[in-house]
PDB file of C-alpha atoms in Angstrom:
ATOM      1  CA  UNK A   1     235.719 141.170  78.420  1.00 47.00           C
ATOM      2  CA  UNK A   2     235.833 140.079  74.457  1.00 54.00           C
ATOM      3  CA  UNK A   3     234.104 142.633  72.287  1.00 53.00           C
ATOM      4  CA  UNK A   4     233.147 141.149  68.547  1.00 52.00           C
ATOM      5  CA  UNK A   5     235.966 143.533  66.170  1.00 60.00           C
ATOM      6  CA  UNK A   6     232.460 144.395  64.418  1.00 67.00           C
ATOM      7  CA  UNK A   7     231.258 146.065  67.877  1.00 84.00           C
ATOM      8  CA  UNK A   8     229.329 143.021  68.724  1.00 94.00           C
ATOM      9  CA  UNK A   9     228.007 142.479  72.136  1.00 97.00           C
ATOM     10  CA  UNK A  10     230.979 142.177  75.156  1.00 97.00           C
ATOM     11  CA  UNK A  11     230.843 138.674  76.976  1.00 96.00           C
ATOM     12  CA  UNK A  12     229.534 140.279  80.103  1.00 97.00           C
ATOM     13  CA  UNK A  13     226.346 141.603  77.939  1.00 98.00           C
ATOM     14  CA  UNK A  14     225.844 138.144  76.504  1.00 98.00           C
ATOM     15  CA  UNK A  15     225.946 136.352  80.236  1.00 98.00           C
ATOM     16  CA  UNK A  16     223.564 139.351  81.355  1.00 98.00           C
ATOM     17  CA  UNK A  17     221.224 138.002  78.673  1.00 98.00           C
ATOM     18  CA  UNK A  18     221.677 134.290  79.298  1.00 98.00           C
ATOM     19  CA  UNK A  19     220.561 135.190  83.404  1.00 98.00           C
ATOM     20  CA  UNK A  20     217.775 137.329  82.368  1.00 98.00           C
ATOM     21  CA  UNK A  21     216.346 134.875  79.710  1.00 98.00           C
ATOM     22  CA  UNK A  22     217.069 132.163  82.230  1.00 98.00           C
ATOM     23  CA  UNK A  23     215.271 134.073  85.063  1.00 98.00           C
ATOM     24  CA  UNK A  24     212.257 134.673  82.763  1.00 98.00           C
ATOM     25  CA  UNK A  25     209.092 132.088  83.512  1.00 98.00           C
ATOM     26  CA  UNK A  26     207.107 133.412  80.371  1.00 97.00           C
ATOM     27  CA  UNK A  27     209.735 132.558  77.899  1.00 97.00           C
ATOM     28  CA  UNK A  28     210.928 129.127  79.992  1.00 97.00           C
ATOM     29  CA  UNK A  29     206.966 127.941  79.373  1.00 97.00           C
ATOM     30  CA  UNK A  30     207.145 128.023  75.477  1.00 97.00           C
ATOM     31  CA  UNK A  31     210.024 125.237  75.524  1.00 98.00           C
ATOM     32  CA  UNK A  32     208.514 121.575  74.448  1.00 96.00           C
ATOM     33  CA  UNK A  33     209.677 119.452  77.295  1.00 91.00           C
ATOM     34  CA  UNK A  34     210.561 115.703  76.347  1.00 91.00           C
ATOM     35  CA  UNK A  35     211.568 112.867  78.607  1.00 89.00           C
ATOM     36  CA  UNK A  36     213.514 111.014  75.563  1.00 91.00           C
ATOM     37  CA  UNK A  37     215.824 114.181  73.918  1.00 93.00           C
ATOM     38  CA  UNK A  38     217.026 117.392  74.406  1.00 96.00           C
ATOM     39  CA  UNK A  39     214.541 119.518  73.168  1.00 97.00           C
ATOM     40  CA  UNK A  40     214.643 123.753  72.383  1.00 97.00           C
ATOM     41  CA  UNK A  41     213.644 127.166  70.874  1.00 98.00           C
ATOM     42  CA  UNK A  42     216.029 129.738  69.379  1.00 97.00           C
ATOM     43  CA  UNK A  43     215.742 133.575  70.480  1.00 96.00           C
ATOM     44  CA  UNK A  44     217.178 136.539  68.982  1.00 94.00           C
ATOM     45  CA  UNK A  45     220.290 138.061  70.988  1.00 97.00           C
ATOM     46  CA  UNK A  46     221.713 140.568  71.860  1.00 95.00           C
ATOM     47  CA  UNK A  47     224.054 142.781  69.278  1.00 96.00           C
ATOM     48  CA  UNK A  48     222.186 140.184  66.265  1.00 96.00           C
ATOM     49  CA  UNK A  49     223.476 136.985  67.932  1.00 97.00           C
ATOM     50  CA  UNK A  50     221.155 134.314  68.270  1.00 97.00           C
ATOM     51  CA  UNK A  51     220.287 132.234  71.883  1.00 98.00           C
ATOM     52  CA  UNK A  52     218.595 128.838  72.411  1.00 98.00           C
ATOM     53  CA  UNK A  53     216.839 127.760  75.450  1.00 98.00           C
ATOM     54  CA  UNK A  54     217.085 124.210  75.951  1.00 98.00           C
ATOM     55  CA  UNK A  55     215.747 121.727  77.639  1.00 98.00           C
ATOM     56  CA  UNK A  56     217.937 118.634  78.981  1.00 98.00           C
ATOM     57  CA  UNK A  57     216.011 115.158  80.291  1.00 98.00           C
ATOM     58  CA  UNK A  58     217.952 113.289  82.755  1.00 97.00           C
ATOM     59  CA  UNK A  59     221.705 112.149  81.448  1.00 97.00           C
ATOM     60  CA  UNK A  60     220.851 114.023  78.481  1.00 97.00           C
ATOM     61  CA  UNK A  61     224.472 115.453  76.878  1.00 97.00           C
ATOM     62  CA  UNK A  62     225.907 117.654  73.597  1.00 97.00           C
ATOM     63  CA  UNK A  63     229.462 115.334  73.519  1.00 97.00           C
ATOM     64  CA  UNK A  64     233.022 117.598  72.874  1.00 97.00           C
ATOM     65  CA  UNK A  65     232.492 120.465  70.715  1.00 96.00           C
ATOM     66  CA  UNK A  66     233.216 124.397  69.740  1.00 95.00           C
ATOM     67  CA  UNK A  67     231.190 126.903  68.469  1.00 96.00           C
ATOM     68  CA  UNK A  68     233.011 127.812  65.267  1.00 93.00           C
ATOM     69  CA  UNK A  69     234.824 130.818  66.823  1.00 93.00           C
ATOM     70  CA  UNK A  70     231.972 132.491  68.563  1.00 96.00           C
ATOM     71  CA  UNK A  71     231.768 133.524  72.005  1.00 97.00           C
ATOM     72  CA  UNK A  72     229.237 133.259  74.196  1.00 98.00           C
ATOM     73  CA  UNK A  73     227.759 132.280  77.739  1.00 98.00           C
ATOM     74  CA  UNK A  74     225.446 129.834  79.045  1.00 98.00           C
ATOM     75  CA  UNK A  75     223.138 129.939  82.111  1.00 98.00           C
ATOM     76  CA  UNK A  76     221.414 126.948  83.653  1.00 98.00           C
ATOM     77  CA  UNK A  77     217.686 128.017  84.863  1.00 98.00           C
ATOM     78  CA  UNK A  78     216.731 125.040  86.350  1.00 98.00           C
ATOM     79  CA  UNK A  79     218.513 121.900  87.434  1.00 98.00           C
ATOM     80  CA  UNK A  80     221.889 120.872  87.116  1.00 98.00           C
ATOM     81  CA  UNK A  81     224.365 121.262  84.039  1.00 98.00           C
ATOM     82  CA  UNK A  82     227.866 119.791  84.555  1.00 98.00           C
ATOM     83  CA  UNK A  83     230.591 121.566  81.920  1.00 98.00           C
ATOM     84  CA  UNK A  84     234.143 119.561  80.923  1.00 98.00           C
ATOM     85  CA  UNK A  85     236.291 121.708  78.962  1.00 97.00           C
ATOM     86  CA  UNK A  86     239.804 121.949  78.167  1.00 96.00           C
ATOM     87  CA  UNK A  87     241.940 124.749  79.134  1.00 92.00           C
ATOM     88  CA  UNK A  88     244.069 125.434  76.094  1.00 87.00           C
ATOM     89  CA  UNK A  89     243.143 126.828  72.970  1.00 85.00           C
ATOM     90  CA  UNK A  90     242.951 124.620  69.820  1.00 81.00           C
ATOM     91  CA  UNK A  91     243.984 125.108  66.714  1.00 76.00           C
ATOM     92  CA  UNK A  92     241.126 125.713  64.274  1.00 69.00           C
ATOM     93  CA  UNK A  93     242.319 124.222  61.033  1.00 77.00           C
ATOM     94  CA  UNK A  94     244.599 121.700  59.825  1.00 82.00           C
ATOM     95  CA  UNK A  95     244.770 118.264  62.382  1.00 87.00           C
ATOM     96  CA  UNK A  96     242.570 115.733  63.176  1.00 92.00           C
ATOM     97  CA  UNK A  97     244.181 113.713  65.867  1.00 94.00           C
ATOM     98  CA  UNK A  98     246.137 115.864  69.216  1.00 92.00           C
ATOM     99  CA  UNK A  99     247.184 114.764  72.345  1.00 93.00           C
ATOM    100  CA  UNK A 100     246.183 116.511  75.136  1.00 94.00           C
ATOM    101  CA  UNK A 101     248.600 117.639  77.884  1.00 94.00           C
ATOM    102  CA  UNK A 102     247.886 116.549  81.483  1.00 94.00           C
ATOM    103  CA  UNK A 103     246.099 119.190  83.693  1.00 95.00           C
ATOM    104  CA  UNK A 104     244.024 120.985  80.757  1.00 96.00           C
ATOM    105  CA  UNK A 105     241.262 119.486  81.617  1.00 97.00           C
ATOM    106  CA  UNK A 106     238.367 121.237  83.672  1.00 97.00           C
ATOM    107  CA  UNK A 107     234.973 120.576  85.418  1.00 97.00           C
ATOM    108  CA  UNK A 108     231.921 122.640  86.630  1.00 98.00           C
ATOM    109  CA  UNK A 109     228.413 122.389  88.196  1.00 98.00           C
ATOM    110  CA  UNK A 110     226.567 124.774  87.358  1.00 98.00           C
ATOM    111  CA  UNK A 111     223.584 124.853  89.193  1.00 98.00           C
ATOM    112  CA  UNK A 112     220.267 126.877  88.543  1.00 98.00           C
ATOM    113  CA  UNK A 113     221.232 130.883  88.591  1.00 97.00           C
ATOM    114  CA  UNK A 114     224.856 130.129  87.831  1.00 98.00           C
ATOM    115  CA  UNK A 115     226.216 130.501  84.491  1.00 98.00           C
ATOM    116  CA  UNK A 116     229.269 130.864  82.569  1.00 98.00           C
ATOM    117  CA  UNK A 117     230.750 133.167  79.527  1.00 98.00           C
ATOM    118  CA  UNK A 118     233.341 131.624  76.994  1.00 96.00           C
ATOM    119  CA  UNK A 119     235.800 132.730  74.119  1.00 95.00           C
ATOM    120  CA  UNK A 120     235.861 131.822  70.833  1.00 94.00           C
ATOM    121  CA  UNK A 121     238.108 128.551  71.076  1.00 91.00           C
ATOM    122  CA  UNK A 122     236.137 126.910  73.714  1.00 94.00           C
ATOM    123  CA  UNK A 123     236.001 123.346  73.800  1.00 95.00           C
ATOM    124  CA  UNK A 124     233.870 121.682  75.739  1.00 97.00           C
ATOM    125  CA  UNK A 125     230.827 119.423  76.432  1.00 98.00           C
ATOM    126  CA  UNK A 126     227.751 119.915  78.330  1.00 98.00           C
ATOM    127  CA  UNK A 127     225.467 116.979  80.680  1.00 98.00           C
ATOM    128  CA  UNK A 128     222.775 117.104  82.703  1.00 98.00           C
ATOM    129  CA  UNK A 129     224.513 114.619  85.586  1.00 98.00           C
ATOM    130  CA  UNK A 130     220.908 113.647  86.961  1.00 97.00           C
ATOM    131  CA  UNK A 131     219.166 110.189  86.262  1.00 96.00           C
ATOM    132  CA  UNK A 132     215.866 111.661  87.588  1.00 96.00           C
ATOM    133  CA  UNK A 133     215.279 115.538  87.322  1.00 96.00           C
ATOM    134  CA  UNK A 134     215.170 117.775  83.959  1.00 97.00           C
ATOM    135  CA  UNK A 135     217.204 120.841  83.504  1.00 98.00           C
ATOM    136  CA  UNK A 136     216.900 123.550  81.626  1.00 98.00           C
ATOM    137  CA  UNK A 137     219.025 126.123  80.370  1.00 98.00           C
ATOM    138  CA  UNK A 138     220.051 129.263  78.402  1.00 98.00           C
ATOM    139  CA  UNK A 139     222.885 129.194  75.514  1.00 98.00           C
ATOM    140  CA  UNK A 140     223.715 132.871  73.590  1.00 98.00           C
ATOM    141  CA  UNK A 141     226.456 133.216  71.131  1.00 98.00           C
ATOM    142  CA  UNK A 142     227.852 135.981  69.018  1.00 97.00           C
ATOM    143  CA  UNK A 143     228.308 136.135  66.100  1.00 97.00           C
ATOM    144  CA  UNK A 144     225.609 133.445  64.848  1.00 97.00           C
ATOM    145  CA  UNK A 145     226.936 130.141  65.212  1.00 95.00           C
ATOM    146  CA  UNK A 146     228.652 129.624  61.852  1.00 94.00           C
ATOM    147  CA  UNK A 147     229.560 126.106  62.391  1.00 95.00           C
ATOM    148  CA  UNK A 148     230.172 123.517  65.264  1.00 95.00           C
ATOM    149  CA  UNK A 149     232.587 120.992  65.476  1.00 95.00           C
ATOM    150  CA  UNK A 150     232.051 118.058  67.060  1.00 96.00           C
ATOM    151  CA  UNK A 151     234.840 115.538  68.900  1.00 97.00           C
ATOM    152  CA  UNK A 152     235.520 112.758  70.450  1.00 97.00           C
ATOM    153  CA  UNK A 153     237.341 111.964  73.547  1.00 96.00           C
ATOM    154  CA  UNK A 154     239.526 108.905  74.537  1.00 96.00           C
ATOM    155  CA  UNK A 155     241.654 110.282  77.603  1.00 95.00           C
ATOM    156  CA  UNK A 156     244.292 112.521  76.275  1.00 95.00           C
ATOM    157  CA  UNK A 157     243.410 111.674  72.807  1.00 96.00           C
ATOM    158  CA  UNK A 158     240.850 114.205  71.025  1.00 96.00           C
ATOM    159  CA  UNK A 159     239.791 113.594  67.762  1.00 96.00           C
ATOM    160  CA  UNK A 160     237.485 116.170  65.387  1.00 95.00           C
ATOM    161  CA  UNK A 161     234.475 113.743  64.283  1.00 96.00           C
ATOM    162  CA  UNK A 162     232.199 116.025  62.327  1.00 95.00           C
ATOM    163  CA  UNK A 163     232.290 119.678  61.034  1.00 94.00           C
ATOM    164  CA  UNK A 164     228.264 120.698  61.427  1.00 95.00           C
ATOM    165  CA  UNK A 165     227.238 123.662  59.613  1.00 95.00           C
ATOM    166  CA  UNK A 166     224.086 125.642  60.887  1.00 88.00           C
ATOM    167  CA  UNK A 167     221.760 124.652  58.404  1.00 85.00           C
ATOM    168  CA  UNK A 168     222.091 121.129  60.024  1.00 84.00           C
ATOM    169  CA  UNK A 169     221.138 121.591  63.525  1.00 76.00           C
TER     170      UNK A 169
END
């Protein structure tokens, strides 16, 4: 379990929150649904963190990104999400292009009711692989996301493409 140095919630607390929220029909009903793009609503989260309920139309994806040093969790409320991640801690500063070693790629399918927690150096992409079904998920972060680094990926080459500040999303 990773508690924040400032006494923030542990990873397990964030994952429990994501699961409880993903199972709350009243909260999920507040999410506007779009057929052409992801939609979301924000929620307060444990310990002063932030949470998002996200709607995923068929084929929607995040692209490769990290969470600016925040740790967190997410749970699928409905549908299926596929997460691809890199199982190696990347440096957060001083690079633009990295060649990844063989064997660092991970993939998991998260069906409704499934979730996962992650640490502050997690790099991943999430996609709704369905061609016909929408998905809904709950994501929670602590501390609130200060920024997100966006990456492009070409085989083993990972490039830092953009750093987004919180006011940009």
